[in-house]
XYZ file of C-alpha atoms in Angstrom:
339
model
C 91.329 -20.906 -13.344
C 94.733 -19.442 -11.919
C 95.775 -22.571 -10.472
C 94.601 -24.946 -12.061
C 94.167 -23.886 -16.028
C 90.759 -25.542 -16.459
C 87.508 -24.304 -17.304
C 85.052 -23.928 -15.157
C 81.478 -22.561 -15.647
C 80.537 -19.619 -13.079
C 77.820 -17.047 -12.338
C 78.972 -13.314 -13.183
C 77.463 -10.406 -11.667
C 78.603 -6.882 -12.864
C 78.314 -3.969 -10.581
C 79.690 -0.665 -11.356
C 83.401 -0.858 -9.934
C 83.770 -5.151 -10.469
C 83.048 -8.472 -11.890
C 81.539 -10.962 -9.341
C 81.850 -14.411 -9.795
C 79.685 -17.302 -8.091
C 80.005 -21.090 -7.803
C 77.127 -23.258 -9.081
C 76.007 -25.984 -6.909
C 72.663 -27.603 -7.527
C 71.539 -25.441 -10.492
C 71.919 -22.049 -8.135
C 74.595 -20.070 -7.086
C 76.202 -19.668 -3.680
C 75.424 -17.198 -1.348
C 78.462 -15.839 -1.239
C 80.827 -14.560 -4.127
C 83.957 -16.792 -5.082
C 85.474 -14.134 -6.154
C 85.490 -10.664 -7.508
C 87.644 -8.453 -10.245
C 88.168 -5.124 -9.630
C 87.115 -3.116 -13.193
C 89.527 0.400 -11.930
C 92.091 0.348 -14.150
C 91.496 -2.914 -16.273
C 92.246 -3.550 -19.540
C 89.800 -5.414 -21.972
C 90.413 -7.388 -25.303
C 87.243 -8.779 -27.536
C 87.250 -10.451 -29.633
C 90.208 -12.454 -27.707
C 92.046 -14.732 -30.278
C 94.593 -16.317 -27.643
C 92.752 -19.789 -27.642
C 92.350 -20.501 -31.371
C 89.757 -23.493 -30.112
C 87.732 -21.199 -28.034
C 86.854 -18.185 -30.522
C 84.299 -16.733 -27.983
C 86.646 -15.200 -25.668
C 86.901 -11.665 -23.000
C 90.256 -10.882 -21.940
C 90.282 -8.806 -18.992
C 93.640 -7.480 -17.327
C 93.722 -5.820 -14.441
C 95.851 -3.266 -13.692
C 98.143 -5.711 -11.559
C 98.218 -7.610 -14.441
C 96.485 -10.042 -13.464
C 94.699 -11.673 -16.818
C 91.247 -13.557 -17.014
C 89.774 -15.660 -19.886
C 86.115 -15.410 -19.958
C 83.988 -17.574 -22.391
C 80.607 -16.920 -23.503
C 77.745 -18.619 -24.850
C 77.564 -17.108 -28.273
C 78.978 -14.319 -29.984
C 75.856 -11.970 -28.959
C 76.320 -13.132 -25.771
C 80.085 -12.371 -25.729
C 79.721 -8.908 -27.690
C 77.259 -7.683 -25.266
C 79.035 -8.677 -22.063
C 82.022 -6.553 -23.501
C 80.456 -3.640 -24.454
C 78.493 -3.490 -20.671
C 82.109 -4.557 -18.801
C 83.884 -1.725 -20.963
C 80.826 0.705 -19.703
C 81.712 0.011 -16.444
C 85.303 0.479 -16.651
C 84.544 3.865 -17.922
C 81.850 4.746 -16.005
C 83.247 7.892 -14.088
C 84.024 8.932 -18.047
C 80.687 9.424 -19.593
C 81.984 10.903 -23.168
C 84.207 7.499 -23.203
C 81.001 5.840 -23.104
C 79.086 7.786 -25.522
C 81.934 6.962 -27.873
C 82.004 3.256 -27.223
C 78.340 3.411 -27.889
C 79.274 4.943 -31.001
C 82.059 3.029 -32.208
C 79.389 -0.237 -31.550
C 77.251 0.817 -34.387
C 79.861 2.936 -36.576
C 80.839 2.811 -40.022
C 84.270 4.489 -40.818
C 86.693 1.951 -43.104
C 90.315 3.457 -42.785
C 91.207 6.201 -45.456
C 93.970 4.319 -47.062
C 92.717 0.968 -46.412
C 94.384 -1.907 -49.109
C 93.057 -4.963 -49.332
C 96.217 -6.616 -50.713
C 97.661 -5.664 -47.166
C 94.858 -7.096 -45.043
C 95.034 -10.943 -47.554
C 98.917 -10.726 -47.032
C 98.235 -10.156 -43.006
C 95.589 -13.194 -43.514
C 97.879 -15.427 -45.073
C 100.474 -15.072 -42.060
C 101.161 -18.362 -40.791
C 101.372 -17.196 -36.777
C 99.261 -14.084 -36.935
C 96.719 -15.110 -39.685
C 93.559 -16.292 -40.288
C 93.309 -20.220 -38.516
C 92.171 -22.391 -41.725
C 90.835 -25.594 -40.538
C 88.691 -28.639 -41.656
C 85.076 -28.487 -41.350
C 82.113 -30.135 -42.488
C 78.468 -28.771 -43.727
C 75.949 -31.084 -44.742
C 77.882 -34.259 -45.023
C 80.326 -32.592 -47.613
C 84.191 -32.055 -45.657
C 85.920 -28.512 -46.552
C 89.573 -28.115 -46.250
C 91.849 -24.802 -45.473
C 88.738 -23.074 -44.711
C 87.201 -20.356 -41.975
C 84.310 -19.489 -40.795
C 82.364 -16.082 -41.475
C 82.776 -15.417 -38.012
C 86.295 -15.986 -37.208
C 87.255 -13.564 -40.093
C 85.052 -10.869 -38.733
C 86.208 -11.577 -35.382
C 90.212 -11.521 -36.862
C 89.790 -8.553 -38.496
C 88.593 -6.753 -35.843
C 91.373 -8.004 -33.323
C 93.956 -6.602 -35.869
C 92.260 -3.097 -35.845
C 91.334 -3.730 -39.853
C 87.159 -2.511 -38.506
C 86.145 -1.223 -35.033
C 83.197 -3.096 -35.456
C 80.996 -6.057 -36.523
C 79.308 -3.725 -39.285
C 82.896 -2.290 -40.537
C 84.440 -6.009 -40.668
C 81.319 -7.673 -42.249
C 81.520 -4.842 -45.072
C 85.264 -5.323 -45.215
C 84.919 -9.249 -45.671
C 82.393 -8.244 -48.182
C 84.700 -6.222 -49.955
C 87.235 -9.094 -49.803
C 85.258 -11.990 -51.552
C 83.605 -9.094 -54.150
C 87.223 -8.648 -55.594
C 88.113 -12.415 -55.226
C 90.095 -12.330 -52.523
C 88.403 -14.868 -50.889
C 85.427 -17.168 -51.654
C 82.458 -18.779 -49.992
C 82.248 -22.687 -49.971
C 79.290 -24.636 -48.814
C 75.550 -23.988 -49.635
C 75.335 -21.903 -46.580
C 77.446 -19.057 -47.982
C 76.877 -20.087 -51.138
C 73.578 -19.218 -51.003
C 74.125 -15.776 -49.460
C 75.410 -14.574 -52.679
C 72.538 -14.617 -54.815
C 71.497 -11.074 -52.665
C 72.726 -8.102 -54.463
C 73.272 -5.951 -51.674
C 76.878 -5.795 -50.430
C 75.767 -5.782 -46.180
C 73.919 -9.234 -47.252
C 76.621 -11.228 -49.554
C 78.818 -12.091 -46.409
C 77.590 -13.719 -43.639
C 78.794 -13.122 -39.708
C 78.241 -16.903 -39.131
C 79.364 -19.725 -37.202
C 78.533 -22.130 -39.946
C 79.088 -19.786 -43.080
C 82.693 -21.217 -44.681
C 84.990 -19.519 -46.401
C 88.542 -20.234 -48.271
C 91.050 -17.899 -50.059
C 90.325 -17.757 -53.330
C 92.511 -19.351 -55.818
C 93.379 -15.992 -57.732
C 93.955 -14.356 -54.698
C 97.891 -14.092 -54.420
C 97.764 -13.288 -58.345
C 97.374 -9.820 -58.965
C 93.777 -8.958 -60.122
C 93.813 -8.844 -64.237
C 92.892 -4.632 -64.710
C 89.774 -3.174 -66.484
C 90.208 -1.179 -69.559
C 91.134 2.031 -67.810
C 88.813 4.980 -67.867
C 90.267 8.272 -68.988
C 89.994 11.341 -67.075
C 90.973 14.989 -68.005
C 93.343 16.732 -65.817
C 91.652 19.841 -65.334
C 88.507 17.985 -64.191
C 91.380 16.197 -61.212
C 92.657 19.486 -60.340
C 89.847 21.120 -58.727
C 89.708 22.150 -54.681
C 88.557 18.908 -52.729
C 85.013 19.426 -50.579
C 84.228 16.298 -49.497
C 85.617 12.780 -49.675
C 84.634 9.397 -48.064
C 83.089 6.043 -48.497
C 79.708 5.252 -49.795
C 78.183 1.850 -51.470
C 77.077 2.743 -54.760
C 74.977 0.880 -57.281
C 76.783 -0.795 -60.564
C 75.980 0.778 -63.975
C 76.073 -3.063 -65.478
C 75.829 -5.916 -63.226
C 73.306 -3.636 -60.253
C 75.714 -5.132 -57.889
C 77.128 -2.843 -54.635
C 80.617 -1.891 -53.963
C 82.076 0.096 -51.621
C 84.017 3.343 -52.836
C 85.647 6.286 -52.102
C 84.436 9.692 -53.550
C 85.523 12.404 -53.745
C 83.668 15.602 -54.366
C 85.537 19.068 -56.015
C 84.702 22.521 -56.628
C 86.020 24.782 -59.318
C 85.704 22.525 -61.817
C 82.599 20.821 -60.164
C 83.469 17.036 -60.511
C 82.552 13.910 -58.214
C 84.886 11.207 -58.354
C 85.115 7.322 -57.121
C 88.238 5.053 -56.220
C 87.876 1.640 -55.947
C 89.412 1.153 -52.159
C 91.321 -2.188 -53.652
C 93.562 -0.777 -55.704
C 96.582 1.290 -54.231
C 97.237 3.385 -57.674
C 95.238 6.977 -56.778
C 93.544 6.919 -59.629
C 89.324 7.243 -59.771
C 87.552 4.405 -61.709
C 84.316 6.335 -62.514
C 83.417 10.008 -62.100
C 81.132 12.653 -63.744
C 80.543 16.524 -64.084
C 78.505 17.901 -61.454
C 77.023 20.796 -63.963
C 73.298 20.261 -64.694
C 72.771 17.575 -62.055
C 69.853 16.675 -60.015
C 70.204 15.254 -56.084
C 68.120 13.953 -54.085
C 67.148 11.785 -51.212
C 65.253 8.473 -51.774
C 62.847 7.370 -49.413
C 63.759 4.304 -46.555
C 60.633 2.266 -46.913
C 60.445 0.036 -49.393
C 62.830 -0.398 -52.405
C 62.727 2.627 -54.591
C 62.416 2.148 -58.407
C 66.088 1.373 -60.216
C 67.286 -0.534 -57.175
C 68.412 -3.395 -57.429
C 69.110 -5.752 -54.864
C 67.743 -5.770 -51.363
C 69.481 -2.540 -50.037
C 66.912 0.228 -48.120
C 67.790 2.717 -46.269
C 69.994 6.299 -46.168
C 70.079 5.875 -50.361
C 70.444 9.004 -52.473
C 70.311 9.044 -56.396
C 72.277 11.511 -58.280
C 70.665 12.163 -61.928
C 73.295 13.956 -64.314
C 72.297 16.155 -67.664
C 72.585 13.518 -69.753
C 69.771 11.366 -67.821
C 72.455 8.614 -66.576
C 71.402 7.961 -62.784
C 73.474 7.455 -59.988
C 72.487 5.688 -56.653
C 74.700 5.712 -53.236
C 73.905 4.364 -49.798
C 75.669 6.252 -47.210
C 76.194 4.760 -43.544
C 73.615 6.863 -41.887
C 70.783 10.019 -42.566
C 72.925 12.330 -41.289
C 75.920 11.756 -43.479
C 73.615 11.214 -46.955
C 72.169 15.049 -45.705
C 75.788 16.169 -45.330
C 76.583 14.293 -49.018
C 73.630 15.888 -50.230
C 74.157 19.433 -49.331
C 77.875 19.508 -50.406
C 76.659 18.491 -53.915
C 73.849 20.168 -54.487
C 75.618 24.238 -54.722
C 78.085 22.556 -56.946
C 74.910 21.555 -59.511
């Protein structure tokens, strides 16, 4: 309410230039409208974080600045409202629409993403990540979050554009013990191998930091590279999930392809030194795409879909998932003149 700064439930109606609001008498709405919001020139925030007891909040401002809270039902239910009321804003813009649409189901982590920046951003006592107390199955959880609230928090701080992004991010997070899952409903999540599957976007998945997490993570034996194999023209770069040599687990990493000498590296996205942690000639190599139904042979894991496997002269096979078809084609035929 403006007034009066209750909460009060309502019937919305969206129309093409407004929000319509009803009163609820008897089960049914009124007739008439109590009120309307005009959508030319508004504003909207979702997730909306302002309320840290109601985490299933719309923002809308209009462009007199006037502001109203809208809560939701669930976080479907909240998701799809915004994506429909942002349609509508931008209605007389139909390539601002296409894009929304396309930033709903995108997959695009930031170049120079660091995790140690987003944990230090968590840990922020005003801005951060709200730990409270909850309790799963009898058993009571301190200084913890929900699966939810950190997708939803890293989404209002611009870490992921959306749900997809932040549930990869979170799973980046808790695979280089960041942060941890508690309870036997996360718990349980992390017996899948694939990366999309350890973290759960869940309203009773729990979380905690993890108690390593402000230490800085002990390093691997490093791997040596030759110069001349670093020095070679850049044709491609970007992130992929790709398939451990050891434990058949998925992380996310950035590779990067060259030319001239022919060489495709990997970063791990976690560490802010520039240096690859795995990488291999591209001279002699076999690519190829893998097909999306069913769980081709030397998988591991439950991971289908948009996988290619990259089999080098001395028989050691790769295998990356890339975000869509499209971009494991454009993967594909970058490497495969380089072979």
């Amino acid at each position: 309410g403006h007034v009066v700064r209750n909460w009060k439930v309502r019937w919305f109606v969206l129309l093409q230039d407004k929000l319509l609001y009803y009163k609820i008498e008897g089960g049914k709405k009124e007739h008439s409208p109590k009120g309307k919001i005009l959508l030319d020139g508004c504003t909207i925030t979702c997730p909306c974080l302002e309320y840290e007891n109601r985490p299933l909040l719309i923002k809308l401002k209009t462009k007199t600045n006037t502001e109203y809270f809208l809560e939701c039902c669930s976080r479907e239910e909240r998701d799809s409202w915004a994506l429909d009321i942002t349609g509508a804003i931008h209605a007389g813009h139909p390539v601002q629409v296409q894009e929304l649409h396309r930033k709903k189901n995108s997959f695009k982590l930031l170049e120079n993403i660091s995790l140690h920046h987003i944990v230090e951003r968590m840990y922020d006592s005003s801005t951060g990540i709200k730990l409270t107390h909850n309790l799963e199955q009898g058993n009571r959880y301190k200084e913890t979050f929900t699966g939810s609230a950190l997708v939803d928090w890293l989404i209002s701080n611009s870490f992921a554009v959306s749900r997809f992004e932040a549930v990869t991010l979170a799973s980046m997070l808790m695979e280089e013990n960041f942060i941890k899952p508690v309870g036997a409903r996360s718990t349980k999540a992390t017996r899948y191998s694939d990366l999309s599957e350890q973290f759960l976007d869940d309203s009773t998945a729990l979380y905690m930091f993890a108690e390593s997490s402000n230490k800085s993570i002990s390093s691997k034996e490093e791997v040596q590279f030759n110069i001349s194999e670093l020095s070679g023209t850049i044709v491609k770069q970007g992130f992929l999930v790709k398939q451990g040599h050891k434990r058949k687990n998925w992380k996310v990493r950035r590779f990067v392809l060259r030319a001239d000498p022919a060489f495709l590296h990997y970063y791990d996205p976690t560490k802010e030194e520039n240096r690859p942690v795995g990488g291999f000639s591209l001279h002699g190599c076999l690519v190829s795409a893998l097909e999306d139904n069913g769980v081709p042979a030397g998988v591991k894991g439950n991971v289908q879909g948009n996988l290619f496997k990259i089999i080098t002269k001395n028989d050691i096979h790769y295998y990356i998932q890339a975000s869509s078809k499209a971009e494991r084609a454009q993967w594909i035929e970058a490497i495969k003149p380089l072979t």
